mmCIF file of C-alpha atoms in Angstrom:
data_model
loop_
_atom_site.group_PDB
_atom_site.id
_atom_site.type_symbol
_atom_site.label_atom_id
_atom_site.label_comp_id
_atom_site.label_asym_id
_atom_site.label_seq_id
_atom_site.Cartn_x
_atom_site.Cartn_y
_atom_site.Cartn_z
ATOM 1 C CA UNK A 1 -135.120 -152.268 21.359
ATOM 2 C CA UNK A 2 -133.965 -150.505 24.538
ATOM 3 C CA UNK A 3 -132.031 -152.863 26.524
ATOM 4 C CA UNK A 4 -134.192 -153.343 29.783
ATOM 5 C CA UNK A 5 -134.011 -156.920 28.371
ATOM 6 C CA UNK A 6 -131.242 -159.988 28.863
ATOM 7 C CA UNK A 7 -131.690 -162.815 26.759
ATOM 8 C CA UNK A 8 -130.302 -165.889 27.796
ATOM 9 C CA UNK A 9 -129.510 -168.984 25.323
ATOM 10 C CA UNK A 10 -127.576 -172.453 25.580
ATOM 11 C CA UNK A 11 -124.022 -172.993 25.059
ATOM 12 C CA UNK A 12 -122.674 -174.037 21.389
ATOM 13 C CA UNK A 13 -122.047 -177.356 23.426
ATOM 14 C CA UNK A 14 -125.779 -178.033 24.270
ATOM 15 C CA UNK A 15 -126.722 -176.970 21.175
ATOM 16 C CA UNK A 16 -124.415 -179.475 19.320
ATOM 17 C CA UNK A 17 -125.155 -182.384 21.610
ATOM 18 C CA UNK A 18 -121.976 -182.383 24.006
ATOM 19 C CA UNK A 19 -122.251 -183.739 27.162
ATOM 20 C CA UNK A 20 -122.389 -181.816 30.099
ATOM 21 C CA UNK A 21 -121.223 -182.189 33.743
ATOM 22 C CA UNK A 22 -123.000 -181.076 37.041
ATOM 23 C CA UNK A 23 -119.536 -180.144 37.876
ATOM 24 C CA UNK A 24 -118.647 -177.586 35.237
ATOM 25 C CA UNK A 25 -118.458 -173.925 36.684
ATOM 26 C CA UNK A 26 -121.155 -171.756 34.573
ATOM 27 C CA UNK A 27 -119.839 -168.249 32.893
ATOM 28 C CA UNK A 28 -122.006 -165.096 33.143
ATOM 29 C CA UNK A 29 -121.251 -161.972 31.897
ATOM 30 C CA UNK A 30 -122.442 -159.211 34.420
ATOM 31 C CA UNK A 31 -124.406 -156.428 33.473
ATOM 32 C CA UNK A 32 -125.714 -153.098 34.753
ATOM 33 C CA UNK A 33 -129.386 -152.141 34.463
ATOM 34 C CA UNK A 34 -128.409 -149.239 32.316
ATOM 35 C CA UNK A 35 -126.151 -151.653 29.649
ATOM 36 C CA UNK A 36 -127.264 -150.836 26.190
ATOM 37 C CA UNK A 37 -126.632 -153.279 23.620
ATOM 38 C CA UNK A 38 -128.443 -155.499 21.051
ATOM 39 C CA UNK A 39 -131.138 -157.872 21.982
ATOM 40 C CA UNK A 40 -128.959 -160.780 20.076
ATOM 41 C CA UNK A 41 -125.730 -159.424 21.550
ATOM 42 C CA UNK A 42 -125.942 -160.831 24.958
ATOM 43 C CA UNK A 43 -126.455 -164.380 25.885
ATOM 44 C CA UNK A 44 -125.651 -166.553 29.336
ATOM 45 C CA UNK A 45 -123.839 -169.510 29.238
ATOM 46 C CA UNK A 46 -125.005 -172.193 31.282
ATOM 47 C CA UNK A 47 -122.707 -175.259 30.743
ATOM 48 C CA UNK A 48 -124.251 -176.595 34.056
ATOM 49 C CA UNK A 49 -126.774 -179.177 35.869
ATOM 50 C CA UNK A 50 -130.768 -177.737 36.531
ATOM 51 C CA UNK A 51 -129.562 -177.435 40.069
ATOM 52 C CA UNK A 52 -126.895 -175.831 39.564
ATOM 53 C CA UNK A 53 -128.321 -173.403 37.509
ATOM 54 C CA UNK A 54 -130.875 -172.206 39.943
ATOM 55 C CA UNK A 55 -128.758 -171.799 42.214
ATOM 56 C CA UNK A 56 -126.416 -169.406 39.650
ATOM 57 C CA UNK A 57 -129.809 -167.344 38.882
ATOM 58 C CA UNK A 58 -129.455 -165.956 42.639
ATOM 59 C CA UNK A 59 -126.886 -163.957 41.305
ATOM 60 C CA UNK A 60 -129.162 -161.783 39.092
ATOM 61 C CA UNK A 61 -129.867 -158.297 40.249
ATOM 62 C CA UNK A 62 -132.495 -156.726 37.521
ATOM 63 C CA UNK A 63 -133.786 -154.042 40.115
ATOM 64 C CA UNK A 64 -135.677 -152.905 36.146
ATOM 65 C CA UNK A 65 -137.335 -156.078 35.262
ATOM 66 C CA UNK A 66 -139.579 -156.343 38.782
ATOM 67 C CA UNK A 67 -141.361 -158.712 37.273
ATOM 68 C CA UNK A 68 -139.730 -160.187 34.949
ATOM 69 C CA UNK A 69 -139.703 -164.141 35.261
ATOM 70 C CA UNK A 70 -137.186 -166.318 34.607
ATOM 71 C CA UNK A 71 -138.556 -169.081 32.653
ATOM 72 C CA UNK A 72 -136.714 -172.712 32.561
ATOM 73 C CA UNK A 73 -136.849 -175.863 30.683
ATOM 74 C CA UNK A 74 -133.989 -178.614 30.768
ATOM 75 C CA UNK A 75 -132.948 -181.024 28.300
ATOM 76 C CA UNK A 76 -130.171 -183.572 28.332
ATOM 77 C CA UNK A 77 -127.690 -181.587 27.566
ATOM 78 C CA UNK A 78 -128.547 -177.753 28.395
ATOM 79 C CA UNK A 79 -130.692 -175.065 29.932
ATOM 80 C CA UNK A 80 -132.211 -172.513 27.955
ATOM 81 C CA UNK A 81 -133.279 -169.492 30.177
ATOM 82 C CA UNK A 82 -135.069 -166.488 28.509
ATOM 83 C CA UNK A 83 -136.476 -163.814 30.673
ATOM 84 C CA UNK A 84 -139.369 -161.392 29.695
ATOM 85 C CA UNK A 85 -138.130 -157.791 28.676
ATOM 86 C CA UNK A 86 -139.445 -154.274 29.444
ATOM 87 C CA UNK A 87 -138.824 -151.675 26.627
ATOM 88 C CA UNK A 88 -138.610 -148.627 29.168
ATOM 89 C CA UNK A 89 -137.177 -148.797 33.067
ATOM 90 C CA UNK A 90 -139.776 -149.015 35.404
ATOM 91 C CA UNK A 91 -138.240 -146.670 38.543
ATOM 92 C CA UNK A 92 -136.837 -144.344 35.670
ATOM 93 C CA UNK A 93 -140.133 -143.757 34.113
ATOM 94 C CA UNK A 94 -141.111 -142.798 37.979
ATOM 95 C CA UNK A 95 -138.118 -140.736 38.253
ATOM 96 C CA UNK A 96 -138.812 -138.965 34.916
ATOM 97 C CA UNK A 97 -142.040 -137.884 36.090
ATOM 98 C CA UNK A 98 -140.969 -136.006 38.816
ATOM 99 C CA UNK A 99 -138.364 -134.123 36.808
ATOM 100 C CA UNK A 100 -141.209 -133.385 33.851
ATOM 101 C CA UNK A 101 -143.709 -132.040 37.050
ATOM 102 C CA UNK A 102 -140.473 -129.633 37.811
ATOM 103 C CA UNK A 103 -140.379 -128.877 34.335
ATOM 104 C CA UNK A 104 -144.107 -128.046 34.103
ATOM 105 C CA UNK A 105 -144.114 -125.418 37.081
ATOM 106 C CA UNK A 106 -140.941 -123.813 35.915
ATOM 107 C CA UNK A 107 -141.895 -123.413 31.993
ATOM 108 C CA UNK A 108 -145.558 -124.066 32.204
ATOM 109 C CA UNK A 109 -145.247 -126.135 28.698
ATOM 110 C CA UNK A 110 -148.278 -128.081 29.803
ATOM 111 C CA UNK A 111 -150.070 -127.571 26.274
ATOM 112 C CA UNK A 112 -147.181 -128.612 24.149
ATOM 113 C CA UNK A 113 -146.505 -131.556 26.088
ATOM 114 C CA UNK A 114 -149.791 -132.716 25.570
ATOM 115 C CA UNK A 115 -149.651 -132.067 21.820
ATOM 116 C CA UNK A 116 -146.263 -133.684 21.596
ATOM 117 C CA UNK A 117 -147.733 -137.116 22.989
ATOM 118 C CA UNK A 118 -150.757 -136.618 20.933
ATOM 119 C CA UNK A 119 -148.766 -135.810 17.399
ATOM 120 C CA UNK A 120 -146.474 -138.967 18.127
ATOM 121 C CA UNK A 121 -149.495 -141.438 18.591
ATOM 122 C CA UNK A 122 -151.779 -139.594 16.371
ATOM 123 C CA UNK A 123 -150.236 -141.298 12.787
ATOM 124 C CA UNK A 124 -151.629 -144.330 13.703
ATOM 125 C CA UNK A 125 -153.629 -146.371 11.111
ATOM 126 C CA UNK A 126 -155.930 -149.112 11.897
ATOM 127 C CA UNK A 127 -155.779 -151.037 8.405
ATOM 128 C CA UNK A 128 -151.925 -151.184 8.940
ATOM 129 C CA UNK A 129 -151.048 -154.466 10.768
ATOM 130 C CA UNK A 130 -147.075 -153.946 10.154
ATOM 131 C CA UNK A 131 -145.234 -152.236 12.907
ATOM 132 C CA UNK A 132 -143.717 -149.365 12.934
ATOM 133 C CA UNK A 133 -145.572 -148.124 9.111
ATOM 134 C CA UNK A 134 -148.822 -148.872 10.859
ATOM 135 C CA UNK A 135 -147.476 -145.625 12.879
ATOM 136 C CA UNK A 136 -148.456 -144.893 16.447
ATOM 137 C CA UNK A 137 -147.058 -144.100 19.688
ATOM 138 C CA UNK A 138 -143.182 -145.282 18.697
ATOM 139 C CA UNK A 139 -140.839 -142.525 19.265
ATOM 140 C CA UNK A 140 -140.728 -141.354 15.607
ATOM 141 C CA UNK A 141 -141.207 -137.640 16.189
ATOM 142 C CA UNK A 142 -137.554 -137.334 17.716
ATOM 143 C CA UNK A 143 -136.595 -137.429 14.341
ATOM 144 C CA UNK A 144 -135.995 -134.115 12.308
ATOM 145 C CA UNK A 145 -137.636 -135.396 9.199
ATOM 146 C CA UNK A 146 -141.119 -136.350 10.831
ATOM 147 C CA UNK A 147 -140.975 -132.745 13.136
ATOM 148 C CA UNK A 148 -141.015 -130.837 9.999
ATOM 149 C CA UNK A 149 -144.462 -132.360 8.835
ATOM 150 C CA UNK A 150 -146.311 -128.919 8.678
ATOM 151 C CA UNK A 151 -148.491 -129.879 11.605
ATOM 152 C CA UNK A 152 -145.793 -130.688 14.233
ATOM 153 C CA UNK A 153 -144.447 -127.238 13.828
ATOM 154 C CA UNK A 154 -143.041 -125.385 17.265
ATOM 155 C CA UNK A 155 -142.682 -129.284 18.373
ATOM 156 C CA UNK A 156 -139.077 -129.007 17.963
ATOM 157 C CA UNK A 157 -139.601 -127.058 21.465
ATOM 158 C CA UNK A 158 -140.804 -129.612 23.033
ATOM 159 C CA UNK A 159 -138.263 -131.608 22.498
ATOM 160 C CA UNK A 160 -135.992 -129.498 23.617
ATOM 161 C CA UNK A 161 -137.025 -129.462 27.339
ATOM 162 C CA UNK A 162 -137.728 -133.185 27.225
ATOM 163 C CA UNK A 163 -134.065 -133.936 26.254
ATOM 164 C CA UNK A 164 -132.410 -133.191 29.373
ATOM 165 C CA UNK A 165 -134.910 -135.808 31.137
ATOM 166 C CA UNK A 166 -133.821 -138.360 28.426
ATOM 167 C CA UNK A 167 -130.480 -138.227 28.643
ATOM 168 C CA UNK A 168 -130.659 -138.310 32.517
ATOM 169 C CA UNK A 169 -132.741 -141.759 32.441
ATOM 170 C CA UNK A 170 -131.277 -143.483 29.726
ATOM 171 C CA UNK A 171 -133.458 -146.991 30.021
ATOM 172 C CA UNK A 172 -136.703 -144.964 29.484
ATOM 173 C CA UNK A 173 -138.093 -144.992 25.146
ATOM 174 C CA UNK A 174 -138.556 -141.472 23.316
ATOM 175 C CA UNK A 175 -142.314 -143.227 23.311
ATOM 176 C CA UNK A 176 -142.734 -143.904 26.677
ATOM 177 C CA UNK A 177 -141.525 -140.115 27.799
ATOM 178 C CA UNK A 178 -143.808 -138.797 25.141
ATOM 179 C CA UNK A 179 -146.964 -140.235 26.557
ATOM 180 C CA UNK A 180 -145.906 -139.781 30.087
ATOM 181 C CA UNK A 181 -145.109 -135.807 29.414
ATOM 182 C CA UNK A 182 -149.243 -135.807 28.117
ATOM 183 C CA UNK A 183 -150.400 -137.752 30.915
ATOM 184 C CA UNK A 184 -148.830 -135.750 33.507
ATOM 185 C CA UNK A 185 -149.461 -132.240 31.851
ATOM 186 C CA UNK A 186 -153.286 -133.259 31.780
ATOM 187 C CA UNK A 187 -152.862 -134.301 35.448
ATOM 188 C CA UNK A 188 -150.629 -131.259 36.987
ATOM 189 C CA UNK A 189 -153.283 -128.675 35.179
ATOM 190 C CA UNK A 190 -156.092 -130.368 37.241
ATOM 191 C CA UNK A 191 -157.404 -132.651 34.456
ATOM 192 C CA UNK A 192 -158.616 -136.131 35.400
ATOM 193 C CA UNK A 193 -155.683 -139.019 35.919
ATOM 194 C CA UNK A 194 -155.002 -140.802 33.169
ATOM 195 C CA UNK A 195 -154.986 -144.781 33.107
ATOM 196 C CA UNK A 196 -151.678 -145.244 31.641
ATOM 197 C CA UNK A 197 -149.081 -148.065 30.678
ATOM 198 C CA UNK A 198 -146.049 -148.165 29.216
ATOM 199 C CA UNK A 199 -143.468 -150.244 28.109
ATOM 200 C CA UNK A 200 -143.404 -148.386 24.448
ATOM 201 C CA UNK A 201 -140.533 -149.543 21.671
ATOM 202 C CA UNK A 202 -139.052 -146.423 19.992
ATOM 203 C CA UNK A 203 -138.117 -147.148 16.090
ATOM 204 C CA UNK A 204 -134.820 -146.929 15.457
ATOM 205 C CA UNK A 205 -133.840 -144.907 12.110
ATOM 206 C CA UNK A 206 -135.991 -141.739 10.389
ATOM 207 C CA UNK A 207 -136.591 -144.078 7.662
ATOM 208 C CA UNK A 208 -139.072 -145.658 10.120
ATOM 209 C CA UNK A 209 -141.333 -141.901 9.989
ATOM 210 C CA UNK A 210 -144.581 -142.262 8.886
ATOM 211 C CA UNK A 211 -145.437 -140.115 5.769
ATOM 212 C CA UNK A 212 -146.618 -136.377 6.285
ATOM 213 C CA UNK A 213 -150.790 -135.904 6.219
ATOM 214 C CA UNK A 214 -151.714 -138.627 8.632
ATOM 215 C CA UNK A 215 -152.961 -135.884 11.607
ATOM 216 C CA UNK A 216 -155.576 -133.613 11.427
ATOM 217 C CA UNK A 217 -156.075 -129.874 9.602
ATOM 218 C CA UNK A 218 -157.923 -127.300 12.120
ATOM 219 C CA UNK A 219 -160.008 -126.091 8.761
ATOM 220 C CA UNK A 220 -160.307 -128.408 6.583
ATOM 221 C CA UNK A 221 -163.931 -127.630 3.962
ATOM 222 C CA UNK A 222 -165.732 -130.244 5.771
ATOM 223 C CA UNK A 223 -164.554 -130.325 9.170
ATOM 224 C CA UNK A 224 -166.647 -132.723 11.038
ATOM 225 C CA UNK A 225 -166.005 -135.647 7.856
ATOM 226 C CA UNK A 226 -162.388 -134.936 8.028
ATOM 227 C CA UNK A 227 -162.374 -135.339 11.610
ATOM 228 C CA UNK A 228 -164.234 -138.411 11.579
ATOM 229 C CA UNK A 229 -161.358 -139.252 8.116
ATOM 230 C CA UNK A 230 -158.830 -139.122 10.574
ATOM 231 C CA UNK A 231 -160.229 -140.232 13.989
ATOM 232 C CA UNK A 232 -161.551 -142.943 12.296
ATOM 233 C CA UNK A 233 -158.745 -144.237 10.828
ATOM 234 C CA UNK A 234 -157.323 -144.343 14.116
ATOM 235 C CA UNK A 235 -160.114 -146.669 15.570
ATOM 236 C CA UNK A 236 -161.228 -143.790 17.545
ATOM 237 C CA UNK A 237 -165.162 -142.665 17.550
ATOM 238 C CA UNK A 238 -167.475 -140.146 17.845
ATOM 239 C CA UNK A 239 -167.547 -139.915 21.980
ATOM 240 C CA UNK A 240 -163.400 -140.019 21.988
ATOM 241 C CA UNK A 241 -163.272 -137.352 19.667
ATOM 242 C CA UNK A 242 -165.374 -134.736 21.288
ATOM 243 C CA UNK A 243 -163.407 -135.638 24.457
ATOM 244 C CA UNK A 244 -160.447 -135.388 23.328
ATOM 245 C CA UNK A 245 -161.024 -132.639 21.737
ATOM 246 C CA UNK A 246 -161.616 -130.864 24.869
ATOM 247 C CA UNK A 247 -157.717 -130.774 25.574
ATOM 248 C CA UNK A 248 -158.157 -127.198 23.683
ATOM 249 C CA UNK A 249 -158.980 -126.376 27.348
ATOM 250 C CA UNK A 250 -155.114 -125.958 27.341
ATOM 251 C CA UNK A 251 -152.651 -123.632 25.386
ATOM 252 C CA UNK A 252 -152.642 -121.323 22.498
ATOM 253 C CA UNK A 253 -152.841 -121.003 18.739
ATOM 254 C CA UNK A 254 -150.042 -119.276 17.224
ATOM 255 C CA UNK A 255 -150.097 -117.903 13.828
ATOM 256 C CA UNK A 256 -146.819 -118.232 12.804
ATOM 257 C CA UNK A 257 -146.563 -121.833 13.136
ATOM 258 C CA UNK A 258 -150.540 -122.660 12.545
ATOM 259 C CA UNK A 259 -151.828 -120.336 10.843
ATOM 260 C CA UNK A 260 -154.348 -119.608 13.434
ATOM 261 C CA UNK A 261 -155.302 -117.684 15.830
ATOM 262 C CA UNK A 262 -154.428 -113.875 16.731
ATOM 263 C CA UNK A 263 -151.057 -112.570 17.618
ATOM 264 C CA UNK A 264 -151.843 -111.919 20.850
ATOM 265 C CA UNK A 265 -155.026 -111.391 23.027
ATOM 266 C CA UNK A 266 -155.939 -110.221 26.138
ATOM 267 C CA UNK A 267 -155.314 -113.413 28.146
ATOM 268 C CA UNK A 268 -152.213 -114.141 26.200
ATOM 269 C CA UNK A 269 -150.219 -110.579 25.831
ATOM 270 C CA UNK A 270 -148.610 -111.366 29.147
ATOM 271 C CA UNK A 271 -147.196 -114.582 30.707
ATOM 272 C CA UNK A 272 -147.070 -117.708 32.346
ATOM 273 C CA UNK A 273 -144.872 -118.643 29.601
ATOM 274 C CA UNK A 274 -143.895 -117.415 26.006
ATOM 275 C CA UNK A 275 -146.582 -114.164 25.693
ATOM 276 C CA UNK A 276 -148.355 -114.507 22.263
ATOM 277 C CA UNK A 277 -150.910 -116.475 20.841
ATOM 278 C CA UNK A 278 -154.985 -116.743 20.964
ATOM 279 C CA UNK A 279 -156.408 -119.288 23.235
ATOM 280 C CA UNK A 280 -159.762 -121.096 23.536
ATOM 281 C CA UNK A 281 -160.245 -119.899 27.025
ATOM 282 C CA UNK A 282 -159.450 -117.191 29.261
ATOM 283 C CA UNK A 283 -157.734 -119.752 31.824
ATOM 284 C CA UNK A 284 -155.692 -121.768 29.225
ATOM 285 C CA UNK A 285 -153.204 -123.485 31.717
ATOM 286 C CA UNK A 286 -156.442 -125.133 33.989
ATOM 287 C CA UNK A 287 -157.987 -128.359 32.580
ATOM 288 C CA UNK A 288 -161.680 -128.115 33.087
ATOM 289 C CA UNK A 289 -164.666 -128.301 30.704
ATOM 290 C CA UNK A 290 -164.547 -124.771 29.753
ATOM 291 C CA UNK A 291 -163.518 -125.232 26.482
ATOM 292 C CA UNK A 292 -167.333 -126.860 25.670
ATOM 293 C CA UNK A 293 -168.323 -123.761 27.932
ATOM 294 C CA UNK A 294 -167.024 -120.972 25.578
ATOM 295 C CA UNK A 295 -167.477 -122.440 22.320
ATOM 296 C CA UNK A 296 -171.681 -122.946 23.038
ATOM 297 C CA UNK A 297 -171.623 -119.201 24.501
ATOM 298 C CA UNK A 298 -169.140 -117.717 21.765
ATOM 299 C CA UNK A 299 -169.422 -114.535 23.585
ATOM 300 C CA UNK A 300 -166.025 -113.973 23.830
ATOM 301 C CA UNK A 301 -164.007 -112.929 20.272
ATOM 302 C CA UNK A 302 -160.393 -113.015 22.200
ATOM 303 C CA UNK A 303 -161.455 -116.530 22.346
ATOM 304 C CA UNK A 304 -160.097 -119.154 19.459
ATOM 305 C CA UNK A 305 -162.904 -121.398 17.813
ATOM 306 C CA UNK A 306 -161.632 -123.152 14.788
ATOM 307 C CA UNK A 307 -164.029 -124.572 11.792
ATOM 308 C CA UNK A 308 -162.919 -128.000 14.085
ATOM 309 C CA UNK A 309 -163.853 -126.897 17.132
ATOM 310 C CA UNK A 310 -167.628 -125.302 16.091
ATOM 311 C CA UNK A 311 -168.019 -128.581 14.522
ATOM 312 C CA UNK A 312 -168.816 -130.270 17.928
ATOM 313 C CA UNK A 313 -171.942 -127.689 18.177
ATOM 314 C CA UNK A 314 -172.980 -128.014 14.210
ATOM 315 C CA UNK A 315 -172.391 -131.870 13.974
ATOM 316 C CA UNK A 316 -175.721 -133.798 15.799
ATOM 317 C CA UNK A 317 -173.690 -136.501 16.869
ATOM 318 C CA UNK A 318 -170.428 -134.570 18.276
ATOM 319 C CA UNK A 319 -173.318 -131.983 19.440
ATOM 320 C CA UNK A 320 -174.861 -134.344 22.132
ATOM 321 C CA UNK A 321 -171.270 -135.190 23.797
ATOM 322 C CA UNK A 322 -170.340 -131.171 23.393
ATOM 323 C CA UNK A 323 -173.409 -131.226 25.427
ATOM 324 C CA UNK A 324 -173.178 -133.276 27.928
ATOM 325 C CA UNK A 325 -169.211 -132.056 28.850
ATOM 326 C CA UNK A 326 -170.645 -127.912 28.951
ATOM 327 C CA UNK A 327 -173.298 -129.217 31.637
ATOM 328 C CA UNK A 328 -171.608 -132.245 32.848
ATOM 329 C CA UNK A 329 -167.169 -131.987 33.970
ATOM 330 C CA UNK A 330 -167.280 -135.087 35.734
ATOM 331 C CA UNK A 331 -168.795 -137.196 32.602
ATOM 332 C CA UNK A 332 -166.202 -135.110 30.089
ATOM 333 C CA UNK A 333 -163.288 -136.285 32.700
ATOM 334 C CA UNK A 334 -164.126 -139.894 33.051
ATOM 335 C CA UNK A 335 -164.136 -139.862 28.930
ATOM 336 C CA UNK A 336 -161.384 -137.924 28.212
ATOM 337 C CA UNK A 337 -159.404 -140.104 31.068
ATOM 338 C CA UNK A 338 -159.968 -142.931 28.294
ATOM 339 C CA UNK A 339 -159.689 -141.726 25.334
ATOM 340 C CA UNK A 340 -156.305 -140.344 26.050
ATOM 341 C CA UNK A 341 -155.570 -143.291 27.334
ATOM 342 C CA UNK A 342 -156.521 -145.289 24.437
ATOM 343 C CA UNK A 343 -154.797 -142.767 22.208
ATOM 344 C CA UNK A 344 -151.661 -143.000 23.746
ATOM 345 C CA UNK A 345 -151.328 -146.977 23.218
ATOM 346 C CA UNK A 346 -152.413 -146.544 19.625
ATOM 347 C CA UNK A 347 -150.130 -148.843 17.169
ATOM 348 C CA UNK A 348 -147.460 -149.028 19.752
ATOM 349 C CA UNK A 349 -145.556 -152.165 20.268
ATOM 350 C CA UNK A 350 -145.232 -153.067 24.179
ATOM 351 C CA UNK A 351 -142.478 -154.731 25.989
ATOM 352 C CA UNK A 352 -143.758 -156.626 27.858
ATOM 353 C CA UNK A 353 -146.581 -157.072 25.924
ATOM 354 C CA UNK A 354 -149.507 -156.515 28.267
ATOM 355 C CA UNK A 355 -147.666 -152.904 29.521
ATOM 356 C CA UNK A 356 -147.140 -152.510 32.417
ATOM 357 C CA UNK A 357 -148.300 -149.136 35.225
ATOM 358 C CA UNK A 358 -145.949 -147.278 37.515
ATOM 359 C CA UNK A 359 -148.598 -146.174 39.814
ATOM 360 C CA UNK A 360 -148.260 -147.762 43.077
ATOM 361 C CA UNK A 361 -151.002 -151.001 43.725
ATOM 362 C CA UNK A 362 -151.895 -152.879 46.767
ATOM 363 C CA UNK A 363 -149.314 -155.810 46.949
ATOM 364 C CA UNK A 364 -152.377 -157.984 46.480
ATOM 365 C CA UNK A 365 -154.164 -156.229 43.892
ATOM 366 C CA UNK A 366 -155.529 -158.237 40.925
ATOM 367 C CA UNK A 367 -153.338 -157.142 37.679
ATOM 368 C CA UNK A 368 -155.331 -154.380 35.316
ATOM 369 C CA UNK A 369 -156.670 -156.150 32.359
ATOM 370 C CA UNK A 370 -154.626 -154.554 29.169
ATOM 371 C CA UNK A 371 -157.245 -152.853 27.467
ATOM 372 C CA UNK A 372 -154.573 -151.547 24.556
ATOM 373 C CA UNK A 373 -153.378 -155.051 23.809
ATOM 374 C CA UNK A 374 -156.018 -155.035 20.959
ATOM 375 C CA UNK A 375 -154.546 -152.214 19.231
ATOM 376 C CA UNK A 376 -150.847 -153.882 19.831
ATOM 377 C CA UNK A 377 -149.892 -157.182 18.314
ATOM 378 C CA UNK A 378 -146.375 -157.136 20.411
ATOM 379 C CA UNK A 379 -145.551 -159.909 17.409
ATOM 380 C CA UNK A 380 -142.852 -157.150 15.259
#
């Protein structure tokens, strides 16, 4: 667990049954925000009166646990004091944002960003309860074994650029930086914003990767039943996966790492970016509804339409959200806005446990109800 979290716990002498006095001098160990240590390694010893103890709480400076309570209860001999914990740094996570916007308009990596948070929540599987093999949004694909699945190749790139940002803000998860790199990609390319919380907990050790085959093949012999296979077993449905779907607005095939796509085209044999590659639309770094656009007019043969993607025209029920987003941007925003949203809290475990945003709110604004708390039991 990434140590945005201080637990505090009695003294072996309240704990034993010792007597106390309201004149004893309580010891605290002082810690930076950034400290990085054990959730069972740190503990507060209050060998004090109630009074006494409040008063030592004014000490505490958690600028990363805004708000965090302090929660008290007082027996005859002791004070336990626990305070709530947030996997990832609140201000850091804001911080890291800005850096990955510089990042976007320097290496325009806005596609593999968004596959990056997509690949690392995609695993999940509903009939799992157990966290992390349930899979999810966890941090996993940091590890070499899990980015050498055959469909996270090139993703090794990805990491590369996000590394620098990781190591800078050290109190921010693998899990949380994952998601916000896709949210802010979709954002900065002129895609809808994306109702996002985090608070992610990263797994620890490779052993913790879920096995290879859990994300979808672009040609598979029945395309729309294996994407429904694999959506499904995510708890995702027909609407979310047209929409998401749609995020082939963005980026490029490349053959040598899909097996798709043409070496180059005429919209890709020159830059922003890595030349190379066949896209699904001419203006592959804008997020619009183009995607739906090209594949229903499939004019254009420099334009990439996998067995996958003409699914959403040949399947009825993916046919009437393909649709609607062709005739309709504002509808295929306002869905894709939640589906990635709900994608990117699949089988994570939040700390807190209700998330929490970094967008700024009204001081009096009513707290968001946690719509991803259902797909989170917080209990592992």
């Amino acid at each position: 667990m990434a140590a945005n979290c201080l637990h505090l716990t009695p003294s072996p002498m309240a704990v034993s049954g010792g007597s106390a006095t309201s004149s004893a001098t309580p010891r605290l160990l002082a810690l930076s925000p950034t400290t990085t240590a054990r959730p069972s390694s740190l503990s507060f010893h209050f060998l004090s009166s109630s009074s006494s103890v409040a008063t030592s709480l004014k000490c505490l400076r958690l600028s990363h646990q805004k708000r965090s309570k302090l929660h008290l209860s007082s027996g005859n001999f002791g004070t336990v004091v626990t305070t709530k914990c947030f996997a990832s740094n609140p201000d850091q996570l804001k911080a890291a944002r800005e850096d990955i916007k510089d990042l976007l308009k320097t290496t325009y990596c806005h596609p593999i960003m968004v596959r990056l948070g997509w690949h690392d929540a995609g695993t999940y599987n509903k009939n799992i309860e157990e966290w992390p093999q349930r899979g999810g949004a966890n941090g996993s694909l940091r590890f070499d074994v899990e980015q050498k699945h055959a469909a996270n190749a090139g993703l090794v790139n990805a990491l590369k650029l996000l590394q620098p940002i990781k190591d800078k803000y050290t109190s921010v998860t693998y899990a949380d930086l994952f998601q916000l790199a896709s949210a802010t990609a979709i954002e900065e390319a002129g895609g809808p914003k994306i109702p996002m919380k985090y608070g992610r907990v990263d797994v620890s050790v490779p052993e913790q990767c879920p096995e290879e085959g859990r994300l979808p093949d672009a040609g598979p012999p029945s395309p729309a039943s294996h994407l429904r296979d694999v959506f499904y077993r995510m708890g995702l449905n027909d609407k979310e996966i047209v929409a998401l779907s749609g995020a082939h607005t963005l980026g490029r095939s490349r053959p040598e790492r899909s097996g798709w796509g043409k070496p180059e085209t005429k919209y890709t044999k020159e830059g922003p970016g890595a030349p190379g590659g066949q896209s699904w639309t001419v203006k592959w770094l804008k997020f619009d509804n183009s995607y739906f656009k090209d594949i229903k007019e499939k004019i254009d043969e420099d334009l990439l339409v996998l067995p996958t993607d003409a699914a959403l025209f040949d399947d009825p029920s993916f046919k009437v959200f393909a649709e609607k987003y062709a005739e309709d941007e504002k509808a295929f925003f306002d869905d894709y806005a939640e589906a990635h949203a709900k994608l990117s809290n699949l089988g994570a475990k939040f700390d807190p446990i209700e998330g929490f945003s970094i967008n700024d709110e009204p001081a009096a604004a009513v707290p968001e109800k946690f719509v991803a708390a259902k797909y989170s039991s917080g209990k592992d």
